[in-house]
Amino acid sequence: MKSLILSGKGCTVFDSSGQIVYRVDNYNCKCSDEVYLMDFTGKLLFTIRRKKFKLVRLWEGYRSFNGTVNDEDHKNPSFQVRKSFRILRGESICEVTVWLAKDEPCQYYQIETCPGMSTFKIADKLGRHIAEVKRKQSKCGISLGDDVLTMVVEPQIDHSLIMGLIVVYSLMNSKM
């Protein structure tokens, strides 16, 4: 990962007009157990943490309500991503649980990979695709690199949440 901060590792997300939309950083070159998703001004949106269990790959995202890291925001996760394997099919799927508000039921999503490609889709519990990420290509079909991606998200979906899920997926698969 490349960072806007010289001492950290991270990435920068641009919109279609070249403006910075999101920044991801961990401020620690040795470890990616905790990363921060920020908006273009540096305001913290999510703190993403890896939970350490023996056989389970589990990450949790904590939404920041005031733009800074504080203990009050980290009591209950806003989302949780767990990797599950389907041995007979030889594929893996990430199962996502999202808690939007205390009085609302949680929502379930899956991150589906396309074998042999850098493409993945996020689907709701009914199988409808709400986001798709794939390698960006030039107009003549040349891939711009493993770390240059294009993302399409349905308009009614929280884009910062989807970006948080993409960060977790990338961390789980050693892409960041």
XYZ file of C-alpha atoms in Angstrom:
176
model
C 0.000 0.000 0.000
C 1.095 3.537 -0.634
C 0.181 6.324 1.716
C -0.146 10.081 1.633
C 1.689 9.991 4.963
C 5.358 9.050 4.556
C 5.524 6.983 7.755
C 2.396 4.932 7.079
C 0.977 2.416 4.687
C -2.323 3.088 3.012
C -4.110 3.980 -0.160
C -6.032 6.822 -1.697
C -9.386 6.572 -3.494
C -10.217 9.019 -6.277
C -13.547 9.722 -7.956
C -14.047 9.759 -11.728
C -12.931 13.402 -11.936
C -9.642 12.767 -10.105
C -10.621 14.230 -6.731
C -9.635 12.442 -3.515
C -12.702 10.852 -1.906
C -11.260 8.473 0.716
C -7.944 7.766 2.385
C -6.931 4.567 4.121
C -3.980 4.476 6.522
C -2.634 2.417 9.392
C 0.241 4.673 10.498
C 2.218 1.536 11.324
C 4.361 -0.087 8.647
C 4.766 -3.404 10.494
C 1.182 -4.292 11.276
C -2.208 -4.032 9.614
C -4.337 -5.089 12.574
C -5.938 -1.644 12.688
C -6.555 0.691 9.771
C -8.470 3.940 9.426
C -10.855 4.912 6.645
C -11.069 8.689 6.307
C -12.782 11.130 4.000
C -10.801 13.509 1.779
C -10.325 16.005 4.635
C -8.865 13.371 6.970
C -12.024 13.033 9.066
C -12.206 9.494 10.440
C -15.162 7.473 9.114
C -14.322 3.940 10.290
C -11.705 2.241 12.428
C -11.230 -1.277 11.103
C -9.728 -3.897 13.420
C -8.702 -7.509 12.979
C -9.921 -9.808 15.733
C -7.503 -12.580 16.539
C -9.019 -16.031 16.813
C -7.246 -19.292 15.983
C -9.083 -20.431 12.842
C -11.419 -17.545 12.091
C -10.558 -14.560 9.923
C -12.654 -11.818 11.437
C -12.578 -8.043 11.009
C -14.808 -5.418 12.608
C -15.502 -1.852 11.525
C -16.386 0.849 14.022
C -18.053 3.993 12.690
C -16.722 7.246 14.056
C -19.477 9.672 14.947
C -17.304 12.693 15.702
C -14.472 12.176 13.218
C -11.877 11.075 15.780
C -10.877 7.835 17.496
C -12.528 7.490 20.898
C -13.552 4.608 23.148
C -17.273 5.418 22.953
C -17.348 4.671 19.204
C -15.600 1.317 19.703
C -18.077 -0.357 22.041
C -20.208 -1.919 19.289
C -19.063 -2.610 15.742
C -20.963 -1.181 12.777
C -20.008 -4.166 10.662
C -18.271 -7.511 10.902
C -16.688 -9.504 8.076
C -15.905 -13.206 8.382
C -14.346 -15.394 5.721
C -15.959 -18.775 5.158
C -14.749 -21.522 2.859
C -16.840 -23.800 0.684
C -14.556 -26.794 0.407
C -16.567 -28.702 -2.206
C -16.664 -25.733 -4.575
C -13.121 -24.571 -3.781
C -14.229 -20.990 -3.226
C -14.364 -18.581 -0.357
C -17.061 -16.087 0.503
C -16.917 -13.294 3.015
C -20.029 -13.013 5.131
C -20.877 -9.497 6.283
C -23.150 -8.421 9.120
C -24.036 -4.715 9.331
C -25.661 -2.996 12.298
C -27.082 0.324 11.081
C -28.738 1.519 14.276
C -29.598 0.104 17.685
C -33.342 -0.047 16.982
C -33.017 -1.550 13.474
C -32.382 -5.203 12.582
C -28.955 -6.091 11.219
C -28.419 -6.564 7.504
C -26.503 -9.358 5.831
C -24.285 -9.192 2.758
C -21.805 -11.448 0.994
C -18.607 -10.552 -0.792
C -18.372 -12.895 -3.772
C -15.144 -13.398 -5.695
C -14.725 -14.309 -9.325
C -12.096 -17.094 -9.469
C -8.892 -16.129 -11.261
C -9.848 -12.474 -11.553
C -9.430 -9.354 -9.444
C -13.194 -8.851 -9.528
C -15.535 -9.135 -6.590
C -19.131 -8.218 -5.914
C -21.061 -7.371 -2.792
C -24.568 -8.822 -2.715
C -27.437 -8.431 -0.271
C -29.183 -11.412 1.337
C -31.484 -11.737 -1.695
C -28.496 -12.013 -4.057
C -28.869 -8.530 -5.595
C -25.503 -6.965 -6.383
C -25.109 -3.632 -4.601
C -21.451 -3.028 -5.488
C -18.845 -4.334 -7.894
C -15.093 -3.834 -7.879
C -12.811 -4.802 -10.746
C -9.497 -3.868 -12.301
C -9.612 -0.628 -14.208
C -8.799 -0.844 -17.891
C -7.955 1.787 -20.440
C -10.313 2.395 -23.364
C -8.263 0.000 -25.494
C -8.536 -2.781 -22.853
C -5.144 -2.546 -21.153
C -5.212 -3.237 -17.404
C -3.832 -0.314 -15.399
C -2.371 -2.539 -12.662
C -3.359 -4.662 -9.698
C -3.838 -1.662 -7.433
C -5.926 0.442 -9.832
C -9.560 -0.534 -9.436
C -12.921 0.771 -10.503
C -15.944 0.569 -8.244
C -19.645 0.809 -9.033
C -22.078 1.182 -6.109
C -25.863 1.357 -6.140
C -26.992 4.917 -5.293
C -29.063 4.116 -2.170
C -26.136 2.347 -0.462
C -23.779 4.068 2.011
C -20.594 4.450 -0.044
C -18.356 4.787 3.016
C -19.682 1.458 4.323
C -18.946 -0.208 0.966
C -15.463 1.326 0.988
C -14.932 -0.108 4.494
C -15.965 -3.564 3.254
C -13.585 -3.259 0.295
C -10.734 -2.342 2.642
C -11.467 -5.390 4.821
C -11.688 -7.678 1.791
C -8.350 -6.358 0.540
C -6.722 -6.838 3.941
C -8.113 -10.374 4.276
C -6.677 -11.290 0.899
C -3.312 -9.521 1.414
C -4.030 -6.980 -1.322
C -3.186 -3.998 0.958
